[in-house]
């Protein structure tokens, strides 16, 4: 399982618009595991507002700049994950909250070909502690923003239904 901690992902590729169908919405509903924006707002509410400037140094860090430059394509996904990990209480969630709030404001994510996803892992929550949940959370965010990615999932969904979303390997 996954311990406490956030994971942030991004990739870039050409995006085309596609029509959404009833099947698209059914598939998206079955894929749903958690609403990342709600998770982010819950974290902000329970931990209180972030002190202005907290972790802002990281936005200018070489590590973050390197990570942003690595987003070339879906095939490079291992390089596109920024996994904040460490012992409880060292600020991983606070840093991830800052990144989830601030990165969309940057030039890198202002175009339609870059997608930022985030997921808050929590070993105390069934929907936040497995690799399959994390992958479902990422896919849900990607498909919500760009429905064209659903077309790759629909043929398997037609056969497997919601069982498709219980297998990490099937989703991968």
CSV table of N, CA and C in Angstrom, one decimal:
chain,number,residue,atom,x,y,z
A,1,UNK,N,0.8,-1.2,0.0
A,1,UNK,CA,0.0,0.0,0.0
A,1,UNK,C,0.9,1.2,0.0
A,2,UNK,N,0.2,2.4,-0.1
A,2,UNK,CA,0.9,3.7,-0.2
A,2,UNK,C,0.8,4.3,1.2
A,3,UNK,N,1.9,4.9,1.7
A,3,UNK,CA,1.9,5.6,2.9
A,3,UNK,C,1.3,7.0,2.7
A,4,UNK,N,1.3,7.7,3.8
A,4,UNK,CA,0.8,9.1,3.7
A,4,UNK,C,1.8,9.8,2.7
A,5,UNK,N,1.2,10.7,1.9
A,5,UNK,CA,2.0,11.5,1.1
A,5,UNK,C,1.4,11.8,-0.3
A,6,UNK,N,1.7,12.9,-0.8
A,6,UNK,CA,1.2,13.3,-2.1
A,6,UNK,C,2.0,12.8,-3.3
A,7,UNK,N,1.4,12.7,-4.4
A,7,UNK,CA,2.1,12.4,-5.7
A,7,UNK,C,1.6,13.3,-6.7
A,8,UNK,N,2.5,14.0,-7.4
A,8,UNK,CA,2.1,14.9,-8.5
A,8,UNK,C,2.6,14.4,-9.8
A,9,UNK,N,1.9,14.5,-10.9
A,9,UNK,CA,2.2,14.0,-12.1
A,9,UNK,C,2.0,15.0,-13.2
A,10,UNK,N,2.7,14.9,-14.3
A,10,UNK,CA,2.4,15.8,-15.5
A,10,UNK,C,3.0,15.2,-16.7
A,11,UNK,N,2.4,15.5,-17.8
A,11,UNK,CA,2.9,15.1,-19.1
A,11,UNK,C,2.3,16.0,-20.2
A,12,UNK,N,3.0,16.0,-21.3
A,12,UNK,CA,2.5,16.9,-22.4
A,12,UNK,C,2.3,16.1,-23.7
A,13,UNK,N,1.3,16.3,-24.4
A,13,UNK,CA,1.1,15.7,-25.7
A,13,UNK,C,0.0,16.5,-26.4
A,14,UNK,N,-0.1,16.3,-27.8
A,14,UNK,CA,-1.2,17.0,-28.5
A,14,UNK,C,-2.5,16.6,-28.0
A,15,UNK,N,-3.4,17.5,-27.9
A,15,UNK,CA,-4.8,17.2,-27.4
A,15,UNK,C,-5.8,17.6,-28.5
A,16,UNK,N,-6.7,16.7,-28.7
A,16,UNK,CA,-7.8,16.9,-29.7
A,16,UNK,C,-9.1,16.9,-29.0
A,17,UNK,N,-10.1,17.6,-29.4
A,17,UNK,CA,-11.4,17.6,-28.8
A,17,UNK,C,-12.2,16.4,-29.4
A,18,UNK,N,-13.0,15.8,-28.5
A,18,UNK,CA,-13.8,14.6,-28.9
A,18,UNK,C,-15.2,14.8,-28.2
A,19,UNK,N,-16.2,14.2,-28.9
A,19,UNK,CA,-17.5,14.2,-28.3
A,19,UNK,C,-17.6,13.3,-27.1
A,20,UNK,N,-18.4,13.7,-26.1
A,20,UNK,CA,-18.6,12.9,-25.0
A,20,UNK,C,-20.0,12.2,-25.2
A,21,UNK,N,-20.0,10.9,-24.8
A,21,UNK,CA,-21.2,10.1,-25.0
A,21,UNK,C,-21.7,9.6,-23.6
A,22,UNK,N,-22.9,9.0,-23.6
A,22,UNK,CA,-23.4,8.4,-22.4
A,22,UNK,C,-22.5,7.4,-21.8
A,23,UNK,N,-21.9,6.6,-22.7
A,23,UNK,CA,-20.9,5.6,-22.3
A,23,UNK,C,-19.7,6.3,-21.7
A,24,UNK,N,-19.3,7.4,-22.2
A,24,UNK,CA,-18.1,8.1,-21.6
A,24,UNK,C,-18.4,8.5,-20.2
A,25,UNK,N,-19.7,9.0,-19.9
A,25,UNK,CA,-20.0,9.5,-18.6
A,25,UNK,C,-20.1,8.3,-17.6
A,26,UNK,N,-20.7,7.2,-18.1
A,26,UNK,CA,-20.8,6.0,-17.3
A,26,UNK,C,-19.4,5.4,-16.9
A,27,UNK,N,-18.5,5.4,-17.9
A,27,UNK,CA,-17.1,5.0,-17.7
A,27,UNK,C,-16.4,5.9,-16.7
A,28,UNK,N,-16.6,7.2,-16.8
A,28,UNK,CA,-16.0,8.2,-15.9
A,28,UNK,C,-16.5,8.0,-14.5
A,29,UNK,N,-17.8,7.7,-14.4
A,29,UNK,CA,-18.5,7.5,-13.1
A,29,UNK,C,-17.9,6.3,-12.4
A,30,UNK,N,-17.7,5.2,-13.2
A,30,UNK,CA,-17.1,4.0,-12.6
A,30,UNK,C,-15.6,4.1,-12.3
A,31,UNK,N,-14.9,5.0,-13.0
A,31,UNK,CA,-13.5,5.2,-12.8
A,31,UNK,C,-13.3,6.0,-11.5
A,32,UNK,N,-14.3,6.9,-11.2
A,32,UNK,CA,-14.2,7.8,-10.1
A,32,UNK,C,-13.9,7.1,-8.8
A,33,UNK,N,-12.9,7.6,-8.1
A,33,UNK,CA,-12.5,7.0,-6.8
A,33,UNK,C,-12.5,8.1,-5.7
A,34,UNK,N,-12.1,9.3,-6.1
A,34,UNK,CA,-12.0,10.5,-5.2
A,34,UNK,C,-11.9,11.7,-6.1
A,35,UNK,N,-12.4,12.8,-5.5
A,35,UNK,CA,-12.4,14.1,-6.3
A,35,UNK,C,-11.1,14.8,-5.8
A,36,UNK,N,-10.1,14.9,-6.6
A,36,UNK,CA,-8.8,15.6,-6.1
A,36,UNK,C,-9.0,17.0,-5.6
A,37,UNK,N,-9.8,17.8,-6.3
A,37,UNK,CA,-10.1,19.2,-5.8
A,37,UNK,C,-10.7,19.2,-4.4
A,38,UNK,N,-11.6,18.2,-4.2
A,38,UNK,CA,-12.2,18.1,-2.8
A,38,UNK,C,-11.1,17.7,-1.8
A,39,UNK,N,-10.3,16.8,-2.2
A,39,UNK,CA,-9.2,16.4,-1.3
A,39,UNK,C,-8.3,17.5,-1.0
A,40,UNK,N,-8.0,18.3,-2.0
A,40,UNK,CA,-7.1,19.5,-1.8
A,40,UNK,C,-7.8,20.5,-0.9
A,41,UNK,N,-9.1,20.8,-1.1
A,41,UNK,CA,-9.8,21.7,-0.2
A,41,UNK,C,-9.9,21.2,1.2
A,42,UNK,N,-10.1,19.9,1.4
A,42,UNK,CA,-10.2,19.3,2.7
A,42,UNK,C,-8.9,19.5,3.4
A,43,UNK,N,-7.8,19.3,2.7
A,43,UNK,CA,-6.4,19.4,3.3
A,43,UNK,C,-6.2,20.9,3.8
A,44,UNK,N,-6.7,21.8,2.9
A,44,UNK,CA,-6.5,23.2,3.2
A,44,UNK,C,-7.4,23.6,4.4
A,45,UNK,N,-8.6,23.0,4.5
A,45,UNK,CA,-9.5,23.3,5.6
A,45,UNK,C,-9.0,22.8,6.9
A,46,UNK,N,-8.5,21.5,6.9
A,46,UNK,CA,-8.1,20.9,8.1
A,46,UNK,C,-6.8,21.3,8.6
A,47,UNK,N,-5.9,21.7,7.7
A,47,UNK,CA,-4.6,22.2,8.2
A,47,UNK,C,-4.5,23.7,8.3
A,48,UNK,N,-5.5,24.4,7.8
A,48,UNK,CA,-5.5,25.8,7.9
A,48,UNK,C,-4.8,26.4,6.7
A,49,UNK,N,-5.0,27.7,6.5
A,49,UNK,CA,-4.3,28.3,5.3
A,49,UNK,C,-2.8,28.2,5.4
A,50,UNK,N,-2.2,28.1,4.2
A,50,UNK,CA,-0.8,28.0,4.1
A,50,UNK,C,-0.2,29.5,4.3
A,51,UNK,N,0.8,29.6,5.1
A,51,UNK,CA,1.4,30.9,5.3
A,51,UNK,C,2.0,31.3,4.0
A,52,UNK,N,1.7,32.6,3.6
A,52,UNK,CA,2.2,33.1,2.3
A,52,UNK,C,3.7,32.9,2.2
A,53,UNK,N,4.1,32.3,1.0
A,53,UNK,CA,5.5,32.1,0.8
A,53,UNK,C,6.0,30.8,1.2
A,54,UNK,N,5.2,30.0,2.0
A,54,UNK,CA,5.7,28.7,2.4
A,54,UNK,C,6.0,27.8,1.2
A,55,UNK,N,7.2,27.3,1.1
A,55,UNK,CA,7.7,26.4,0.1
A,55,UNK,C,7.8,27.1,-1.3
A,56,UNK,N,7.6,28.4,-1.3
A,56,UNK,CA,7.7,29.1,-2.6
A,56,UNK,C,9.1,29.0,-3.3
A,57,UNK,N,10.1,28.8,-2.4
A,57,UNK,CA,11.5,28.6,-2.9
A,57,UNK,C,11.5,27.4,-3.9
A,58,UNK,N,10.7,26.4,-3.7
A,58,UNK,CA,10.7,25.2,-4.5
A,58,UNK,C,10.2,25.5,-5.9
A,59,UNK,N,9.4,26.5,-6.1
A,59,UNK,CA,9.0,26.9,-7.5
A,59,UNK,C,10.1,27.3,-8.3
A,60,UNK,N,11.2,27.8,-7.7
A,60,UNK,CA,12.4,28.3,-8.4
A,60,UNK,C,13.5,27.3,-8.4
A,61,UNK,N,13.3,26.1,-7.8
A,61,UNK,CA,14.4,25.1,-7.6
A,61,UNK,C,14.8,24.5,-8.9
A,62,UNK,N,16.0,24.1,-9.0
A,62,UNK,CA,16.5,23.3,-10.2
A,62,UNK,C,15.8,22.0,-10.3
A,63,UNK,N,15.5,21.4,-9.2
A,63,UNK,CA,14.8,20.1,-9.2
A,63,UNK,C,13.4,20.2,-9.9
A,64,UNK,N,12.6,21.2,-9.5
A,64,UNK,CA,11.3,21.4,-10.1
A,64,UNK,C,11.4,21.8,-11.6
A,65,UNK,N,12.4,22.6,-11.9
A,65,UNK,CA,12.6,23.0,-13.3
A,65,UNK,C,13.0,21.8,-14.2
A,66,UNK,N,13.8,20.9,-13.6
A,66,UNK,CA,14.2,19.7,-14.3
A,66,UNK,C,13.0,18.8,-14.6
A,67,UNK,N,12.2,18.7,-13.5
A,67,UNK,CA,11.0,17.8,-13.6
A,67,UNK,C,10.0,18.4,-14.7
A,68,UNK,N,9.8,19.7,-14.7
A,68,UNK,CA,8.9,20.2,-15.7
A,68,UNK,C,9.4,20.0,-17.1
A,69,UNK,N,10.7,20.1,-17.3
A,69,UNK,CA,11.3,19.9,-18.7
A,69,UNK,C,11.2,18.5,-19.1
A,70,UNK,N,11.1,17.5,-18.2
A,70,UNK,CA,11.0,16.1,-18.6
A,70,UNK,C,9.7,15.7,-19.2
A,71,UNK,N,8.7,16.5,-19.1
A,71,UNK,CA,7.4,16.1,-19.7
A,71,UNK,C,7.4,16.1,-21.2
A,72,UNK,N,7.6,15.0,-21.8
A,72,UNK,CA,7.7,14.9,-23.2
A,72,UNK,C,6.5,14.1,-23.8
A,73,UNK,N,6.2,13.0,-23.2
A,73,UNK,CA,5.1,12.2,-23.7
A,73,UNK,C,4.7,11.2,-22.6
A,74,UNK,N,3.5,10.6,-22.8
A,74,UNK,CA,3.0,9.6,-21.9
A,74,UNK,C,4.0,8.5,-21.7
A,75,UNK,N,4.8,8.1,-22.7
A,75,UNK,CA,5.8,7.0,-22.6
A,75,UNK,C,6.9,7.3,-21.6
A,76,UNK,N,7.0,8.6,-21.2
A,76,UNK,CA,8.1,9.0,-20.3
A,76,UNK,C,7.5,9.2,-18.9
A,77,UNK,N,6.4,8.5,-18.6
A,77,UNK,CA,5.6,8.8,-17.4
A,77,UNK,C,6.4,8.6,-16.1
A,78,UNK,N,7.4,7.6,-16.1
A,78,UNK,CA,8.2,7.4,-14.9
A,78,UNK,C,8.9,8.7,-14.5
A,79,UNK,N,9.4,9.4,-15.5
A,79,UNK,CA,10.2,10.6,-15.3
A,79,UNK,C,9.2,11.8,-15.0
A,80,UNK,N,8.0,11.7,-15.2
A,80,UNK,CA,7.0,12.8,-15.1
A,80,UNK,C,6.4,12.8,-13.7
A,81,UNK,N,6.7,11.8,-12.8
A,81,UNK,CA,6.1,11.8,-11.5
A,81,UNK,C,7.0,12.5,-10.5
A,82,UNK,N,6.5,13.4,-9.8
A,82,UNK,CA,7.2,14.0,-8.7
A,82,UNK,C,6.6,13.5,-7.4
A,83,UNK,N,7.3,12.6,-6.8
A,83,UNK,CA,6.7,11.9,-5.6
A,83,UNK,C,7.4,12.5,-4.4
A,84,UNK,N,6.6,13.2,-3.6
A,84,UNK,CA,7.0,13.8,-2.3
A,84,UNK,C,6.8,12.7,-1.2
A,85,UNK,N,7.9,12.3,-0.7
A,85,UNK,CA,7.9,11.2,0.3
A,85,UNK,C,8.8,11.5,1.5
A,86,UNK,N,8.5,10.9,2.6
A,86,UNK,CA,9.3,11.1,3.8
A,86,UNK,C,8.4,10.8,5.0
A,87,UNK,N,9.0,11.0,6.2
A,87,UNK,CA,8.3,10.7,7.5
A,87,UNK,C,7.1,11.6,7.6
A,88,UNK,N,6.1,11.2,8.4
A,88,UNK,CA,4.9,12.0,8.7
A,88,UNK,C,5.4,13.4,9.4
A,89,UNK,N,4.7,14.4,9.0
A,89,UNK,CA,4.8,15.7,9.6
A,89,UNK,C,6.0,16.6,9.1
A,90,UNK,N,6.6,16.2,8.0
A,90,UNK,CA,7.7,17.0,7.5
A,90,UNK,C,7.3,18.1,6.5
A,91,UNK,N,6.0,18.1,6.1
A,91,UNK,CA,5.5,19.1,5.2
A,91,UNK,C,5.2,18.6,3.7
A,92,UNK,N,5.1,17.3,3.5
A,92,UNK,CA,4.9,16.8,2.2
A,92,UNK,C,3.5,17.3,1.7
A,93,UNK,N,2.5,17.2,2.5
A,93,UNK,CA,1.2,17.7,2.1
A,93,UNK,C,1.1,19.2,1.9
A,94,UNK,N,1.8,19.9,2.7
A,94,UNK,CA,1.8,21.4,2.6
A,94,UNK,C,2.5,21.7,1.3
A,95,UNK,N,3.6,21.1,0.9
A,95,UNK,CA,4.3,21.4,-0.3
A,95,UNK,C,3.4,21.0,-1.5
A,96,UNK,N,2.8,19.8,-1.4
A,96,UNK,CA,1.9,19.4,-2.5
A,96,UNK,C,0.8,20.3,-2.7
A,97,UNK,N,0.2,20.8,-1.6
A,97,UNK,CA,-0.9,21.8,-1.7
A,97,UNK,C,-0.4,23.1,-2.4
A,98,UNK,N,0.8,23.5,-2.0
A,98,UNK,CA,1.3,24.7,-2.7
A,98,UNK,C,1.5,24.5,-4.2
A,99,UNK,N,2.1,23.3,-4.5
A,99,UNK,CA,2.3,23.0,-5.9
A,99,UNK,C,1.0,22.9,-6.7
A,100,UNK,N,0.0,22.2,-6.1
A,100,UNK,CA,-1.3,22.1,-6.8
A,100,UNK,C,-2.0,23.4,-7.0
A,101,UNK,N,-1.7,24.4,-6.1
A,101,UNK,CA,-2.3,25.7,-6.2
A,101,UNK,C,-1.5,26.6,-7.1
A,102,UNK,N,-0.2,26.5,-7.1
A,102,UNK,CA,0.6,27.5,-7.8
A,102,UNK,C,1.0,27.0,-9.2
A,103,UNK,N,1.3,25.7,-9.4
A,103,UNK,CA,1.7,25.3,-10.8
A,103,UNK,C,0.7,25.6,-11.9
A,104,UNK,N,-0.6,25.4,-11.7
A,104,UNK,CA,-1.5,25.8,-12.8
A,104,UNK,C,-1.4,27.3,-13.2
A,105,UNK,N,-0.9,28.1,-12.3
A,105,UNK,CA,-0.7,29.5,-12.7
A,105,UNK,C,0.5,29.8,-13.5
A,106,UNK,N,1.4,28.8,-13.6
A,106,UNK,CA,2.7,29.0,-14.4
A,106,UNK,C,2.4,28.9,-15.9
A,107,UNK,N,3.4,29.4,-16.6
A,107,UNK,CA,3.3,29.4,-18.1
A,107,UNK,C,3.3,27.9,-18.6
A,108,UNK,N,4.0,27.0,-17.9
A,108,UNK,CA,4.1,25.7,-18.3
A,108,UNK,C,2.7,25.0,-18.4
A,109,UNK,N,1.8,25.3,-17.5
A,109,UNK,CA,0.5,24.7,-17.5
A,109,UNK,C,-0.6,25.5,-18.1
A,110,UNK,N,-0.3,26.7,-18.7
A,110,UNK,CA,-1.3,27.6,-19.3
A,110,UNK,C,-1.7,27.1,-20.6
A,111,UNK,N,-1.0,26.2,-21.3
A,111,UNK,CA,-1.4,25.7,-22.6
A,111,UNK,C,-2.2,24.4,-22.4
A,112,UNK,N,-2.9,24.0,-23.4
A,112,UNK,CA,-3.8,22.8,-23.3
A,112,UNK,C,-3.0,21.5,-23.4
A,113,UNK,N,-1.7,21.5,-23.7
A,113,UNK,CA,-1.1,20.2,-23.9
A,113,UNK,C,-0.4,19.7,-22.7
A,114,UNK,N,-0.4,20.5,-21.6
A,114,UNK,CA,0.2,20.0,-20.3
A,114,UNK,C,-0.9,19.8,-19.3
A,115,UNK,N,-0.8,18.6,-18.7
A,115,UNK,CA,-1.8,18.3,-17.7
A,115,UNK,C,-1.1,18.0,-16.3
A,116,UNK,N,-1.6,18.7,-15.3
A,116,UNK,CA,-1.2,18.5,-14.0
A,116,UNK,C,-2.2,17.7,-13.2
A,117,UNK,N,-1.7,16.6,-12.6
A,117,UNK,CA,-2.6,15.8,-11.8
A,117,UNK,C,-2.0,15.6,-10.4
A,118,UNK,N,-2.8,15.4,-9.4
A,118,UNK,CA,-2.2,15.2,-8.0
A,118,UNK,C,-3.1,14.2,-7.3
A,119,UNK,N,-2.5,13.6,-6.3
A,119,UNK,CA,-3.2,12.6,-5.5
A,119,UNK,C,-2.6,12.6,-4.1
A,120,UNK,N,-3.5,12.7,-3.1
A,120,UNK,CA,-3.0,12.7,-1.7
A,120,UNK,C,-3.2,11.2,-1.2
A,121,UNK,N,-2.0,10.6,-0.9
A,121,UNK,CA,-2.1,9.2,-0.4
A,121,UNK,C,-2.3,9.3,1.1
A,122,UNK,N,-3.1,8.3,1.6
A,122,UNK,CA,-3.4,8.3,3.1
A,122,UNK,C,-3.7,6.8,3.4
A,123,UNK,N,-2.8,6.2,4.2
A,123,UNK,CA,-3.0,4.8,4.6
A,123,UNK,C,-4.2,4.6,5.4
A,124,UNK,N,-4.8,5.6,6.0
A,124,UNK,CA,-6.1,5.5,6.8
A,124,UNK,C,-7.3,5.5,5.9
A,125,UNK,N,-7.2,5.7,4.6
A,125,UNK,CA,-8.4,5.8,3.7
A,125,UNK,C,-8.3,4.8,2.6
A,126,UNK,N,-9.4,4.0,2.5
A,126,UNK,CA,-9.4,3.0,1.5
A,126,UNK,C,-9.2,3.5,0.1
A,127,UNK,N,-9.8,4.7,-0.2
A,127,UNK,CA,-9.7,5.3,-1.5
A,127,UNK,C,-8.4,6.1,-1.8
A,128,UNK,N,-7.5,6.1,-0.8
A,128,UNK,CA,-6.3,6.9,-0.9
A,128,UNK,C,-5.0,6.1,-0.6
A,129,UNK,N,-5.1,4.8,-0.6
A,129,UNK,CA,-3.9,4.0,-0.1
A,129,UNK,C,-3.3,3.0,-1.1
A,130,UNK,N,-3.9,2.8,-2.2
A,130,UNK,CA,-3.4,1.8,-3.1
A,130,UNK,C,-2.9,2.4,-4.4
A,131,UNK,N,-2.0,1.7,-5.1
A,131,UNK,CA,-1.5,2.1,-6.4
A,131,UNK,C,-2.6,2.2,-7.4
A,132,UNK,N,-3.6,1.3,-7.3
A,132,UNK,CA,-4.7,1.3,-8.2
A,132,UNK,C,-5.5,2.6,-8.0
A,133,UNK,N,-5.8,3.0,-6.8
A,133,UNK,CA,-6.5,4.2,-6.5
A,133,UNK,C,-5.8,5.4,-7.0
A,134,UNK,N,-4.5,5.4,-6.8
A,134,UNK,CA,-3.6,6.5,-7.3
A,134,UNK,C,-3.8,6.6,-8.9
A,135,UNK,N,-3.7,5.5,-9.5
A,135,UNK,CA,-3.8,5.5,-11.0
A,135,UNK,C,-5.2,5.9,-11.4
A,136,UNK,N,-6.2,5.4,-10.7
A,136,UNK,CA,-7.6,5.9,-11.0
A,136,UNK,C,-7.7,7.4,-10.8
A,137,UNK,N,-7.1,7.9,-9.8
A,137,UNK,CA,-7.2,9.3,-9.5
A,137,UNK,C,-6.6,10.1,-10.7
A,138,UNK,N,-5.4,9.7,-11.1
A,138,UNK,CA,-4.7,10.4,-12.2
A,138,UNK,C,-5.5,10.3,-13.5
A,139,UNK,N,-6.0,9.1,-13.8
A,139,UNK,CA,-6.8,8.9,-15.1
A,139,UNK,C,-8.1,9.8,-15.0
A,140,UNK,N,-8.7,9.8,-13.9
A,140,UNK,CA,-10.0,10.6,-13.7
A,140,UNK,C,-9.7,12.1,-14.1
A,141,UNK,N,-8.6,12.6,-13.5
A,141,UNK,CA,-8.3,14.0,-13.7
A,141,UNK,C,-7.9,14.3,-15.2
A,142,UNK,N,-7.2,13.4,-15.8
A,142,UNK,CA,-6.8,13.5,-17.2
A,142,UNK,C,-8.0,13.5,-18.1
A,143,UNK,N,-8.9,12.5,-17.9
A,143,UNK,CA,-10.0,12.4,-18.8
A,143,UNK,C,-11.0,13.5,-18.5
A,144,UNK,N,-11.1,14.0,-17.3
A,144,UNK,CA,-12.0,15.2,-17.1
A,144,UNK,C,-11.6,16.4,-17.9
A,145,UNK,N,-10.3,16.5,-18.0
A,145,UNK,CA,-9.7,17.7,-18.7
A,145,UNK,C,-9.7,17.5,-20.2
A,146,UNK,N,-9.5,16.2,-20.6
A,146,UNK,CA,-9.3,15.9,-22.1
A,146,UNK,C,-10.0,14.6,-22.4
A,147,UNK,N,-11.2,14.7,-22.8
A,147,UNK,CA,-12.0,13.5,-23.0
A,147,UNK,C,-11.5,12.6,-24.1
A,148,UNK,N,-10.6,13.1,-24.9
A,148,UNK,CA,-10.1,12.2,-26.0
A,148,UNK,C,-9.4,11.0,-25.5
A,149,UNK,N,-8.9,11.0,-24.3
A,149,UNK,CA,-8.2,9.9,-23.7
A,149,UNK,C,-9.2,8.7,-23.3
A,150,UNK,N,-10.4,9.1,-23.2
A,150,UNK,CA,-11.4,8.0,-22.9
A,150,UNK,C,-11.5,7.0,-24.0
A,151,UNK,N,-11.3,7.4,-25.3
A,151,UNK,CA,-11.4,6.5,-26.4
A,151,UNK,C,-10.5,5.3,-26.3
A,152,UNK,N,-9.4,5.4,-25.6
A,152,UNK,CA,-8.5,4.3,-25.4
A,152,UNK,C,-9.1,3.3,-24.4
A,153,UNK,N,-9.9,3.8,-23.5
A,153,UNK,CA,-10.4,3.0,-22.4
A,153,UNK,C,-11.8,2.3,-22.7
A,154,UNK,N,-12.6,3.0,-23.6
A,154,UNK,CA,-13.9,2.5,-23.9
A,154,UNK,C,-14.0,1.1,-24.4
A,155,UNK,N,-13.2,0.6,-25.3
A,155,UNK,CA,-13.3,-0.8,-25.8
A,155,UNK,C,-13.1,-1.8,-24.6
A,156,UNK,N,-12.2,-1.6,-23.7
A,156,UNK,CA,-12.0,-2.5,-22.6
A,156,UNK,C,-13.1,-2.3,-21.6
A,157,UNK,N,-13.6,-1.1,-21.4
A,157,UNK,CA,-14.7,-0.9,-20.5
A,157,UNK,C,-16.0,-1.6,-21.0
A,158,UNK,N,-16.2,-1.6,-22.3
A,158,UNK,CA,-17.4,-2.3,-22.9
A,158,UNK,C,-17.4,-3.7,-22.5
A,159,UNK,N,-16.3,-4.3,-22.4
A,159,UNK,CA,-16.2,-5.8,-22.1
A,159,UNK,C,-16.2,-6.0,-20.6
A,160,UNK,N,-15.3,-5.2,-19.9
A,160,UNK,CA,-15.1,-5.5,-18.5
A,160,UNK,C,-16.0,-4.7,-17.5
A,161,UNK,N,-16.6,-3.6,-18.0
A,161,UNK,CA,-17.4,-2.8,-17.1
A,161,UNK,C,-16.5,-2.2,-16.0
A,162,UNK,N,-17.1,-2.0,-14.8
A,162,UNK,CA,-16.4,-1.4,-13.7
A,162,UNK,C,-15.3,-2.3,-13.1
A,163,UNK,N,-15.2,-3.6,-13.5
A,163,UNK,CA,-14.1,-4.4,-13.1
A,163,UNK,C,-12.8,-4.0,-13.6
A,164,UNK,N,-12.8,-3.2,-14.8
A,164,UNK,CA,-11.6,-2.7,-15.4
A,164,UNK,C,-10.9,-1.8,-14.4
A,165,UNK,N,-11.6,-1.2,-13.5
A,165,UNK,CA,-10.9,-0.2,-12.6
A,165,UNK,C,-10.5,-0.8,-11.3
A,166,UNK,N,-10.5,-2.2,-11.2
A,166,UNK,CA,-10.0,-2.9,-10.0
A,166,UNK,C,-8.6,-3.4,-10.2
A,167,UNK,N,-8.1,-3.3,-11.5
A,167,UNK,CA,-6.8,-3.9,-11.8
A,167,UNK,C,-5.8,-2.8,-12.2
A,168,UNK,N,-4.7,-2.8,-11.4
A,168,UNK,CA,-3.7,-1.8,-11.7
A,168,UNK,C,-3.1,-2.1,-13.1
A,169,UNK,N,-2.8,-3.3,-13.4
A,169,UNK,CA,-2.2,-3.7,-14.7
A,169,UNK,C,-3.2,-3.4,-15.9
A,170,UNK,N,-4.5,-3.6,-15.6
A,170,UNK,CA,-5.5,-3.3,-16.7
A,170,UNK,C,-5.6,-1.8,-17.0
A,171,UNK,N,-5.5,-1.0,-15.9
A,171,UNK,CA,-5.5,0.4,-16.1
A,171,UNK,C,-4.2,0.9,-16.7
A,172,UNK,N,-3.1,0.3,-16.3
A,172,UNK,CA,-1.8,0.8,-16.8
A,172,UNK,C,-1.7,0.6,-18.3
